[in-house]
Amino acid sequence: MAGKPRILHPIERASREEIEKLQLQRLRETVKRAYERVPFYHRKLKEAGVRPEDIKTLEDVRKLPFTVKNDLRENYPYGLFAVPLSEIVEIHASSGTTGKPTVVGYTRRDIENWAELMARSFAAAGVTSEDIVYIALGYHWFTGGLGFHYGAQKLGALAVPAGTGFTQRHVMMIRDLGATVLGAVPNYALRLAEVAMEMGVDPARDTKLRTGIFGAEMWSEELRKRINRIWDMESYDIYGMSELYGPGTAIECHLHDGLHVWEDHYLVEVVDPKTGEPVEPEEKGVLVVTPLTHDAMPLIRYWTNDLTFMYDSISCDCGRNMRRIGRIMGRADDMLIINGVNVFPSAVEEVLLSEPRVNHHYQIIVEREGNLDRMYVVVEAAKKMSEEEKQRLASELQYRLHEVLMINPRVQVVDPGELPRQEGGKAKRIIDKRKM
């Protein structure tokens, strides 16, 4: 039922001059509000020797200091708010597994902005008011569920607040309600298909889902191919994080050639992870984002730690003139260093999922053995195999991984169903025992 991609807002087709003029205006307003209303930023900007009036061009953003996740934790819970609590209407928070969570506040204006950005993102994916959007994302501290919900309602689509867990019930409801769009963590789309088939439901034939909008974790092109094939759908990568409202910072258009950043609301940079200096277009680095319309909690040059690149071209054949970033390759802190060699989990996934004899469940385990690091890759077979077949496949995969990674991991192929499942949340792919 999803229709042709359409454009909600004239700014998407505006000239670069018009877009950058609006960005500069909003950047100056953001820096001024942060300086005047948030003690943390007042102090930080003074230490950097920068005043709001020093921001005269977009390039002047480089004069401003970075904001990192630990700054949010150190100002927990309300230290970065620029408005009184009486104006806050919603709170979200990220995981606190490595310390206190990062708390993000929203005013009514923030919620309206977020809904508009998500509606615009849905429209870019071809979703219309005729669609039934099944939202299999958490409705709690995590921003995914409510972000999708607000956007679907803003667009005029039917929003189904399904949440996570109870996978068999989801399969039944997706089929019975005639859902046409699925919002989920990408790995959960395959878990839903796995359970559907166990129930005797063919995801492609027995459901009306034809569009998937997935985010919240790194996923490879090989994983996308599997999702599209098993559901007979077209899937779109969406980007965001709670510090930036949530999902809706950027999304692919129907051409699937990078993610359009909604530049009237975000100023993005890609910088060298070691020096913080800007890198050239098409060169990989850390994404740094300055939200331009955050009311409750202005942020300046937020260091996302996500690795991507900026496209050299600005215009797109879809008609949008918003800059594009590449699909997220992983996080800078997720990169594994194995005996001095940099290993990205995304490279491991690409190799594994290009092999049709394995399914999408795998784990990367790193241990210290004597003076050396050792990496193990455990992956499930797509169907039951003999021990001889599993050993032969493991050897083949080990050879392919060695060719790509330049290290020699040990590969183990196990039977289907042996690795733990995540019923809706992010998949636990990496176990680094060196940090335990």
CSV table of C-alpha atoms in Angstrom, one decimal:
chain,number,residue,atom,x,y,z
A,1,MET,CA,0.0,0.0,0.0
A,2,ALA,CA,3.0,2.3,0.4
A,3,GLY,CA,2.9,5.0,-2.3
A,4,LYS,CA,5.5,6.8,-4.4
A,5,PRO,CA,8.1,8.9,-2.4
A,6,ARG,CA,6.8,12.4,-1.9
A,7,ILE,CA,8.1,15.6,-0.5
A,8,LEU,CA,6.4,17.1,2.5
A,9,HIS,CA,8.3,20.4,2.9
A,10,PRO,CA,9.5,22.9,0.3
A,11,ILE,CA,12.9,23.2,2.2
A,12,GLU,CA,13.8,19.7,0.9
A,13,ARG,CA,14.0,21.2,-2.7
A,14,ALA,CA,15.4,24.5,-1.7
A,15,SER,CA,18.7,25.8,-3.1
A,16,ARG,CA,21.9,25.3,-1.2
A,17,GLU,CA,22.1,29.1,-0.6
A,18,GLU,CA,18.6,29.0,1.0
A,19,ILE,CA,19.3,26.0,3.1
A,20,GLU,CA,22.7,27.3,4.4
A,21,LYS,CA,21.2,30.7,5.1
A,22,LEU,CA,18.6,29.1,7.4
A,23,GLN,CA,21.3,26.9,9.0
A,24,LEU,CA,23.5,29.8,9.8
A,25,GLN,CA,20.6,31.7,11.3
A,26,ARG,CA,19.6,28.7,13.5
A,27,LEU,CA,23.2,27.9,14.4
A,28,ARG,CA,23.7,31.4,15.8
A,29,GLU,CA,20.4,31.3,17.7
A,30,THR,CA,21.4,27.9,19.1
A,31,VAL,CA,24.8,29.0,20.3
A,32,LYS,CA,23.3,32.1,21.8
A,33,ARG,CA,20.6,30.2,23.8
A,34,ALA,CA,23.2,27.6,25.0
A,35,TYR,CA,25.6,30.4,26.1
A,36,GLU,CA,22.9,32.4,27.9
A,37,ARG,CA,20.8,29.6,29.4
A,38,VAL,CA,23.0,26.6,30.1
A,39,PRO,CA,25.8,27.2,32.6
A,40,PHE,CA,27.8,24.2,31.2
A,41,TYR,CA,27.9,25.8,27.8
A,42,HIS,CA,28.6,29.3,29.1
A,43,ARG,CA,31.7,28.0,30.9
A,44,LYS,CA,32.8,25.7,28.0
A,45,LEU,CA,32.5,28.5,25.4
A,46,LYS,CA,34.3,31.0,27.6
A,47,GLU,CA,37.1,28.4,28.1
A,48,ALA,CA,37.3,28.0,24.3
A,49,GLY,CA,37.5,31.8,23.9
A,50,VAL,CA,34.3,31.9,21.8
A,51,ARG,CA,31.3,34.2,22.1
A,52,PRO,CA,28.0,33.8,20.2
A,53,GLU,CA,28.7,36.8,18.1
A,54,ASP,CA,31.9,35.1,16.8
A,55,ILE,CA,29.7,32.8,14.7
A,56,LYS,CA,29.5,34.6,11.4
A,57,THR,CA,29.7,31.7,8.9
A,58,LEU,CA,28.8,28.0,9.0
A,59,GLU,CA,32.5,27.2,8.9
A,60,ASP,CA,32.8,29.0,12.3
A,61,VAL,CA,31.2,26.0,13.9
A,62,ARG,CA,34.7,24.6,14.0
A,63,LYS,CA,35.6,27.2,16.6
A,64,LEU,CA,33.1,25.6,19.0
A,65,PRO,CA,34.1,22.8,21.4
A,66,PHE,CA,32.7,19.3,21.0
A,67,THR,CA,30.1,17.9,23.3
A,68,VAL,CA,30.5,14.2,24.2
A,69,LYS,CA,28.3,11.7,25.9
A,70,ASN,CA,30.1,12.0,29.2
A,71,ASP,CA,29.2,15.7,29.3
A,72,LEU,CA,25.6,14.7,29.4
A,73,ARG,CA,26.3,12.1,32.2
A,74,GLU,CA,28.2,14.7,34.3
A,75,ASN,CA,25.2,17.1,34.0
A,76,TYR,CA,22.6,14.3,34.9
A,77,PRO,CA,19.7,14.7,35.0
A,78,TYR,CA,18.7,18.3,34.2
A,79,GLY,CA,22.0,20.2,33.9
A,80,LEU,CA,21.8,20.8,30.2
A,81,PHE,CA,18.2,22.0,30.0
A,82,ALA,CA,17.7,25.5,28.7
A,83,VAL,CA,14.1,25.8,29.9
A,84,PRO,CA,12.5,25.3,33.3
A,85,LEU,CA,11.1,21.9,34.1
A,86,SER,CA,7.5,23.3,33.9
A,87,GLU,CA,8.1,23.5,30.1
A,88,ILE,CA,9.3,19.9,29.7
A,89,VAL,CA,6.5,17.5,28.6
A,90,GLU,CA,8.6,14.4,27.9
A,91,ILE,CA,11.8,12.7,29.0
A,92,HIS,CA,13.8,10.0,27.4
A,93,ALA,CA,17.1,8.4,28.4
A,94,SER,CA,19.8,6.2,26.9
A,95,SER,CA,21.3,3.1,28.5
A,96,GLY,CA,23.2,3.6,31.7
A,97,THR,CA,25.3,0.4,31.4
A,98,THR,CA,28.6,2.3,31.6
A,99,GLY,CA,27.5,4.8,34.1
A,100,LYS,CA,24.5,7.1,34.6
A,101,PRO,CA,22.1,7.3,31.7
A,102,THR,CA,22.0,10.4,29.4
A,103,VAL,CA,18.7,12.2,30.0
A,104,VAL,CA,17.0,14.2,27.2
A,105,GLY,CA,14.1,16.6,27.7
A,106,TYR,CA,11.5,17.7,25.2
A,107,THR,CA,9.2,20.7,25.2
A,108,ARG,CA,6.0,20.8,23.2
A,109,ARG,CA,7.8,22.5,20.4
A,110,ASP,CA,10.4,19.7,20.4
A,111,ILE,CA,7.8,17.0,20.1
A,112,GLU,CA,6.2,18.9,17.2
A,113,ASN,CA,9.6,19.2,15.5
A,114,TRP,CA,10.3,15.5,16.0
A,115,ALA,CA,6.9,14.4,14.7
A,116,GLU,CA,7.4,16.6,11.6
A,117,LEU,CA,10.9,15.1,11.0
A,118,MET,CA,9.6,11.5,11.4
A,119,ALA,CA,6.6,12.3,9.1
A,120,ARG,CA,9.0,13.7,6.5
A,121,SER,CA,11.1,10.5,6.9
A,122,PHE,CA,8.1,8.2,6.4
A,123,ALA,CA,7.2,10.2,3.3
A,124,ALA,CA,10.7,9.8,1.9
A,125,ALA,CA,10.2,6.0,2.3
A,126,GLY,CA,7.0,6.2,0.3
A,127,VAL,CA,4.7,5.8,3.3
A,128,THR,CA,1.3,7.6,3.0
A,129,SER,CA,-1.8,8.3,5.0
A,130,GLU,CA,-3.2,5.0,3.6
A,131,ASP,CA,-0.6,2.9,5.3
A,132,ILE,CA,-0.9,0.8,8.5
A,133,VAL,CA,2.4,1.3,10.4
A,134,TYR,CA,3.3,-1.6,12.8
A,135,ILE,CA,5.7,-0.3,15.3
A,136,ALA,CA,7.7,-3.2,16.9
A,137,LEU,CA,10.0,-0.9,18.9
A,138,GLY,CA,10.2,-0.1,22.6
A,139,TYR,CA,7.8,2.4,24.1
A,140,HIS,CA,9.8,3.4,27.1
A,141,TRP,CA,13.1,5.3,27.7
A,142,PHE,CA,14.2,4.3,24.2
A,143,THR,CA,13.1,6.9,21.7
A,144,GLY,CA,12.2,4.5,18.8
A,145,GLY,CA,8.6,3.6,19.6
A,146,LEU,CA,7.3,7.0,20.3
A,147,GLY,CA,9.3,8.6,17.5
A,148,PHE,CA,7.8,6.3,14.9
A,149,HIS,CA,4.4,6.7,16.6
A,150,TYR,CA,4.4,10.5,16.4
A,151,GLY,CA,5.6,10.5,12.8
A,152,ALA,CA,3.0,8.0,11.6
A,153,GLN,CA,0.2,10.0,13.3
A,154,LYS,CA,1.6,13.3,11.9
A,155,LEU,CA,1.5,11.8,8.4
A,156,GLY,CA,-2.1,10.6,9.0
A,157,ALA,CA,-1.2,6.9,8.8
A,158,LEU,CA,-2.6,4.3,11.2
A,159,ALA,CA,-0.1,3.7,13.9
A,160,VAL,CA,-0.1,0.4,15.7
A,161,PRO,CA,1.9,0.7,19.0
A,162,ALA,CA,3.0,-2.9,19.2
A,163,GLY,CA,6.2,-2.6,21.3
A,164,THR,CA,8.6,-5.5,21.7
A,165,GLY,CA,8.5,-9.1,22.9
A,166,PHE,CA,5.6,-11.5,22.3
A,167,THR,CA,6.8,-12.3,18.8
A,168,GLN,CA,4.1,-14.9,18.0
A,169,ARG,CA,1.5,-12.3,18.8
A,170,HIS,CA,3.2,-9.8,16.6
A,171,VAL,CA,3.1,-12.2,13.7
A,172,MET,CA,-0.6,-12.8,14.2
A,173,MET,CA,-1.4,-9.1,14.5
A,174,ILE,CA,0.8,-8.1,11.5
A,175,ARG,CA,-1.2,-10.6,9.4
A,176,ASP,CA,-4.6,-9.9,10.8
A,177,LEU,CA,-4.4,-6.1,10.9
A,178,GLY,CA,-3.1,-6.0,7.3
A,179,ALA,CA,0.0,-4.0,8.4
A,180,THR,CA,1.9,-2.5,5.4
A,181,VAL,CA,4.9,-0.8,7.0
A,182,LEU,CA,7.1,-2.3,9.7
A,183,GLY,CA,9.2,-0.2,12.1
A,184,ALA,CA,11.8,-2.3,14.0
A,185,VAL,CA,15.4,-3.0,14.8
A,186,PRO,CA,16.7,-4.7,11.6
A,187,ASN,CA,17.6,-8.0,13.3
A,188,TYR,CA,14.1,-8.2,14.8
A,189,ALA,CA,12.6,-8.1,11.3
A,190,LEU,CA,14.4,-11.4,10.7
A,191,ARG,CA,13.4,-12.8,14.1
A,192,LEU,CA,9.8,-12.0,13.2
A,193,ALA,CA,10.2,-13.9,9.9
A,194,GLU,CA,11.8,-16.8,11.7
A,195,VAL,CA,8.9,-17.1,14.2
A,196,ALA,CA,6.4,-16.6,11.4
A,197,MET,CA,7.7,-19.6,9.5
A,198,GLU,CA,7.7,-21.7,12.7
A,199,MET,CA,4.0,-20.8,12.9
A,200,GLY,CA,3.3,-21.8,9.3
A,201,VAL,CA,3.0,-18.2,8.1
A,202,ASP,CA,4.9,-17.2,5.0
A,203,PRO,CA,6.1,-13.6,5.6
A,204,ALA,CA,6.0,-12.7,1.9
A,205,ARG,CA,2.8,-14.5,0.9
A,206,ASP,CA,0.6,-14.3,4.0
A,207,THR,CA,1.2,-10.6,5.1
A,208,LYS,CA,0.9,-7.2,3.4
A,209,LEU,CA,4.1,-5.8,4.8
A,210,ARG,CA,5.9,-4.2,1.8
A,211,THR,CA,8.0,-1.4,3.5
A,212,GLY,CA,10.4,-1.7,6.3
A,213,ILE,CA,12.0,1.2,8.2
A,214,PHE,CA,14.8,0.0,10.3
A,215,GLY,CA,17.4,1.6,12.6
A,216,ALA,CA,19.0,1.7,16.1
A,217,GLU,CA,21.9,-0.7,15.2
A,218,MET,CA,24.4,-1.2,12.4
A,219,TRP,CA,23.2,-3.4,9.7
A,220,SER,CA,24.9,-4.5,6.5
A,221,GLU,CA,23.7,-4.6,2.9
A,222,GLU,CA,23.8,-8.4,3.1
A,223,LEU,CA,21.3,-8.2,6.1
A,224,ARG,CA,19.1,-5.8,4.1
A,225,LYS,CA,19.0,-8.3,1.2
A,226,ARG,CA,17.9,-11.1,3.5
A,227,ILE,CA,15.1,-9.0,5.0
A,228,ASN,CA,13.9,-7.8,1.6
A,229,ARG,CA,13.9,-11.3,0.2
A,230,ILE,CA,12.1,-13.1,3.1
A,231,TRP,CA,9.4,-10.4,3.5
A,232,ASP,CA,9.3,-9.3,-0.2
A,233,MET,CA,9.6,-5.8,1.0
A,234,GLU,CA,11.7,-2.6,0.4
A,235,SER,CA,13.6,-1.6,3.5
A,236,TYR,CA,15.0,1.8,4.4
A,237,ASP,CA,17.7,2.8,6.8
A,238,ILE,CA,16.8,5.5,9.2
A,239,TYR,CA,19.3,7.3,11.5
A,240,GLY,CA,19.0,9.1,14.9
A,241,MET,CA,19.7,8.9,18.6
A,242,SER,CA,18.0,10.1,21.7
A,243,GLU,CA,20.4,13.1,22.0
A,244,LEU,CA,19.2,14.2,18.6
A,245,TYR,CA,15.4,13.7,19.5
A,246,GLY,CA,15.5,10.1,18.4
A,247,PRO,CA,15.0,8.5,14.9
A,248,GLY,CA,14.4,11.0,12.2
A,249,THR,CA,17.8,12.8,11.8
A,250,ALA,CA,18.4,11.2,8.4
A,251,ILE,CA,16.9,8.5,6.1
A,252,GLU,CA,17.3,7.0,2.7
A,253,CYS,CA,15.2,8.0,-0.2
A,254,HIS,CA,13.8,5.4,-2.7
A,255,LEU,CA,17.2,5.4,-4.5
A,256,HIS,CA,19.0,3.9,-1.4
A,257,ASP,CA,22.2,5.9,-2.1
A,258,GLY,CA,23.0,7.4,1.3
A,259,LEU,CA,20.8,9.0,4.0
A,260,HIS,CA,19.4,12.5,3.5
A,261,VAL,CA,20.1,14.6,6.6
A,262,TRP,CA,17.2,17.0,7.4
A,263,GLU,CA,19.6,20.0,7.2
A,264,ASP,CA,17.1,22.6,8.3
A,265,HIS,CA,17.2,20.9,11.7
A,266,TYR,CA,20.8,19.6,11.8
A,267,LEU,CA,24.2,20.8,10.9
A,268,VAL,CA,26.5,17.8,10.3
A,269,GLU,CA,30.2,17.3,10.1
A,270,VAL,CA,32.5,14.3,9.6
A,271,VAL,CA,35.8,14.6,11.5
A,272,ASP,CA,38.9,12.6,12.0
A,273,PRO,CA,38.3,10.4,15.2
A,274,LYS,CA,41.9,11.2,16.5
A,275,THR,CA,42.3,14.9,15.7
A,276,GLY,CA,38.7,16.2,15.5
A,277,GLU,CA,39.6,18.0,12.2
A,278,PRO,CA,37.2,17.8,9.3
A,279,VAL,CA,37.8,15.1,6.7
A,280,GLU,CA,37.2,15.4,3.0
A,281,PRO,CA,33.9,14.3,1.4
A,282,GLU,CA,33.8,10.5,0.9
A,283,GLU,CA,36.4,10.0,3.6
A,284,LYS,CA,35.4,8.0,6.7
A,285,GLY,CA,35.3,9.6,10.1
A,286,VAL,CA,33.1,10.3,13.1
A,287,LEU,CA,29.7,12.0,12.6
A,288,VAL,CA,29.4,15.3,14.6
A,289,VAL,CA,25.9,16.8,14.8
A,290,THR,CA,24.7,20.2,16.0
A,291,PRO,CA,20.9,20.2,16.3
A,292,LEU,CA,19.5,23.6,15.1
A,293,THR,CA,16.0,23.5,16.6
A,294,HIS,CA,16.3,21.9,20.0
A,295,ASP,CA,14.3,23.9,22.4
A,296,ALA,CA,14.7,22.1,25.8
A,297,MET,CA,18.3,20.9,25.4
A,298,PRO,CA,20.5,22.7,22.8
A,299,LEU,CA,23.6,20.7,21.9
A,300,ILE,CA,26.7,22.0,20.2
A,301,ARG,CA,28.9,19.7,18.0
A,302,TYR,CA,27.7,16.5,19.5
A,303,TRP,CA,30.3,13.7,19.0
A,304,THR,CA,28.1,10.8,18.1
A,305,ASN,CA,30.9,8.3,17.8
A,306,ASP,CA,29.2,6.8,14.7
A,307,LEU,CA,31.4,6.2,11.7
A,308,THR,CA,30.3,7.3,8.3
A,309,PHE,CA,31.2,9.7,5.5
A,310,MET,CA,29.7,12.7,3.7
A,311,TYR,CA,28.7,12.4,0.1
A,312,ASP,CA,30.6,14.7,-2.2
A,313,SER,CA,27.5,15.4,-4.3
A,314,ILE,CA,24.8,17.5,-2.7
A,315,SER,CA,21.8,17.1,-5.0
A,316,CYS,CA,20.1,13.8,-5.5
A,317,ASP,CA,18.0,12.4,-8.4
A,318,CYS,CA,15.1,12.2,-6.0
A,319,GLY,CA,14.8,16.0,-6.1
A,320,ARG,CA,16.2,16.7,-2.6
A,321,ASN,CA,19.1,19.1,-2.0
A,322,MET,CA,19.8,17.9,1.5
A,323,ARG,CA,23.3,16.5,2.1
A,324,ARG,CA,23.7,12.7,2.4
A,325,ILE,CA,25.8,10.6,4.8
A,326,GLY,CA,26.8,7.0,4.2
A,327,ARG,CA,25.1,4.2,6.1
A,328,ILE,CA,26.6,3.9,9.6
A,329,MET,CA,29.6,1.5,9.5
A,330,GLY,CA,29.7,1.0,13.2
A,331,ARG,CA,30.8,3.0,16.3
A,332,ALA,CA,34.3,4.1,16.9
A,333,ASP,CA,34.2,2.4,20.3
A,334,ASP,CA,32.9,-0.8,18.7
A,335,MET,CA,36.0,-1.2,16.5
A,336,LEU,CA,38.0,-4.2,17.8
A,337,ILE,CA,41.8,-4.1,17.8
A,338,ILE,CA,43.1,-7.6,17.5
A,339,ASN,CA,46.8,-7.9,17.8
A,340,GLY,CA,47.2,-4.4,16.5
A,341,VAL,CA,44.8,-4.9,13.5
A,342,ASN,CA,41.5,-2.8,13.3
A,343,VAL,CA,38.5,-5.1,12.9
A,344,PHE,CA,35.0,-3.7,12.2
A,345,PRO,CA,32.1,-6.0,13.1
A,346,SER,CA,30.3,-4.8,10.0
A,347,ALA,CA,33.0,-6.4,7.8
A,348,VAL,CA,32.5,-9.7,9.6
A,349,GLU,CA,28.7,-9.5,9.0
A,350,GLU,CA,29.2,-8.8,5.3
A,351,VAL,CA,31.3,-12.0,4.9
A,352,LEU,CA,29.0,-14.2,7.0
A,353,LEU,CA,25.7,-13.1,5.4
A,354,SER,CA,27.0,-13.4,1.9
A,355,GLU,CA,27.0,-17.2,2.6
A,356,PRO,CA,23.5,-18.7,2.1
A,357,ARG,CA,24.3,-21.7,4.2
A,358,VAL,CA,24.3,-19.7,7.4
A,359,ASN,CA,21.5,-17.6,9.0
A,360,HIS,CA,21.8,-14.1,10.5
A,361,HIS,CA,22.5,-15.2,14.1
A,362,TYR,CA,26.2,-14.9,15.0
A,363,GLN,CA,28.5,-13.7,17.8
A,364,ILE,CA,32.1,-12.4,17.8
A,365,ILE,CA,34.0,-13.3,20.9
A,366,VAL,CA,37.4,-11.9,21.7
A,367,GLU,CA,39.7,-13.3,24.4
A,368,ARG,CA,43.2,-12.9,25.6
A,369,GLU,CA,45.3,-16.0,25.3
A,370,GLY,CA,48.7,-15.6,26.8
A,371,ASN,CA,50.2,-12.5,25.1
A,372,LEU,CA,47.9,-12.6,22.1
A,373,ASP,CA,44.3,-11.7,21.3
A,374,ARG,CA,42.2,-14.4,19.8
A,375,MET,CA,38.9,-13.8,17.9
A,376,TYR,CA,36.2,-16.4,17.7
A,377,VAL,CA,33.2,-16.2,15.3
A,378,VAL,CA,30.2,-18.4,16.2
A,379,VAL,CA,27.5,-18.6,13.5
A,380,GLU,CA,24.3,-20.6,13.1
A,381,ALA,CA,23.8,-22.8,10.1
A,382,ALA,CA,20.7,-22.1,8.0
A,383,LYS,CA,19.6,-25.7,8.5
A,384,LYS,CA,20.8,-28.8,10.3
A,385,MET,CA,24.1,-30.1,9.1
A,386,SER,CA,26.4,-33.1,9.9
A,387,GLU,CA,29.5,-32.3,12.0
A,388,GLU,CA,31.6,-32.9,8.9
A,389,GLU,CA,29.5,-30.3,6.9
A,390,LYS,CA,29.8,-27.8,9.7
A,391,GLN,CA,33.5,-28.2,10.0
A,392,ARG,CA,33.9,-27.8,6.2
A,393,LEU,CA,31.8,-24.6,6.2
A,394,ALA,CA,33.7,-23.2,9.2
A,395,SER,CA,36.9,-23.7,7.3
A,396,GLU,CA,35.6,-21.9,4.2
A,397,LEU,CA,34.3,-19.0,6.3
A,398,GLN,CA,37.6,-18.8,8.2
A,399,TYR,CA,39.4,-18.5,4.9
A,400,ARG,CA,37.1,-15.7,3.6
A,401,LEU,CA,37.3,-13.8,6.9
A,402,HIS,CA,41.1,-14.0,6.8
A,403,GLU,CA,41.1,-12.6,3.3
A,404,VAL,CA,39.0,-9.6,4.4
A,405,LEU,CA,40.2,-8.9,7.9
A,406,MET,CA,43.9,-9.8,7.6
A,407,ILE,CA,43.7,-11.8,10.8
A,408,ASN,CA,42.8,-15.5,11.3
A,409,PRO,CA,39.7,-15.9,13.5
A,410,ARG,CA,38.5,-19.3,14.6
A,411,VAL,CA,35.1,-20.0,13.2
A,412,GLN,CA,32.5,-22.4,14.7
A,413,VAL,CA,29.3,-23.3,12.9
A,414,VAL,CA,26.5,-24.4,15.2
A,415,ASP,CA,23.0,-25.8,14.7
A,416,PRO,CA,20.0,-23.4,14.1
A,417,GLY,CA,18.6,-22.1,17.4
A,418,GLU,CA,21.7,-22.5,19.5
A,419,LEU,CA,22.5,-18.8,19.9
A,420,PRO,CA,20.4,-16.5,22.1
A,421,ARG,CA,17.6,-14.5,20.5
A,422,GLN,CA,16.7,-10.8,21.2
A,423,GLU,CA,12.9,-10.3,21.2
A,424,GLY,CA,12.9,-6.7,19.9
A,425,GLY,CA,16.1,-5.1,21.2
A,426,LYS,CA,19.5,-4.6,19.7
A,427,ALA,CA,21.3,-7.9,18.9
A,428,LYS,CA,24.3,-8.7,21.2
A,429,ARG,CA,26.9,-9.4,18.6
A,430,ILE,CA,30.2,-8.7,20.4
A,431,ILE,CA,31.5,-10.2,23.6
A,432,ASP,CA,34.9,-8.8,24.4
A,433,LYS,CA,36.2,-10.8,27.3
A,434,ARG,CA,39.3,-8.7,27.5
A,435,LYS,CA,37.2,-6.0,29.2
A,436,MET,CA,35.5,-8.3,31.7
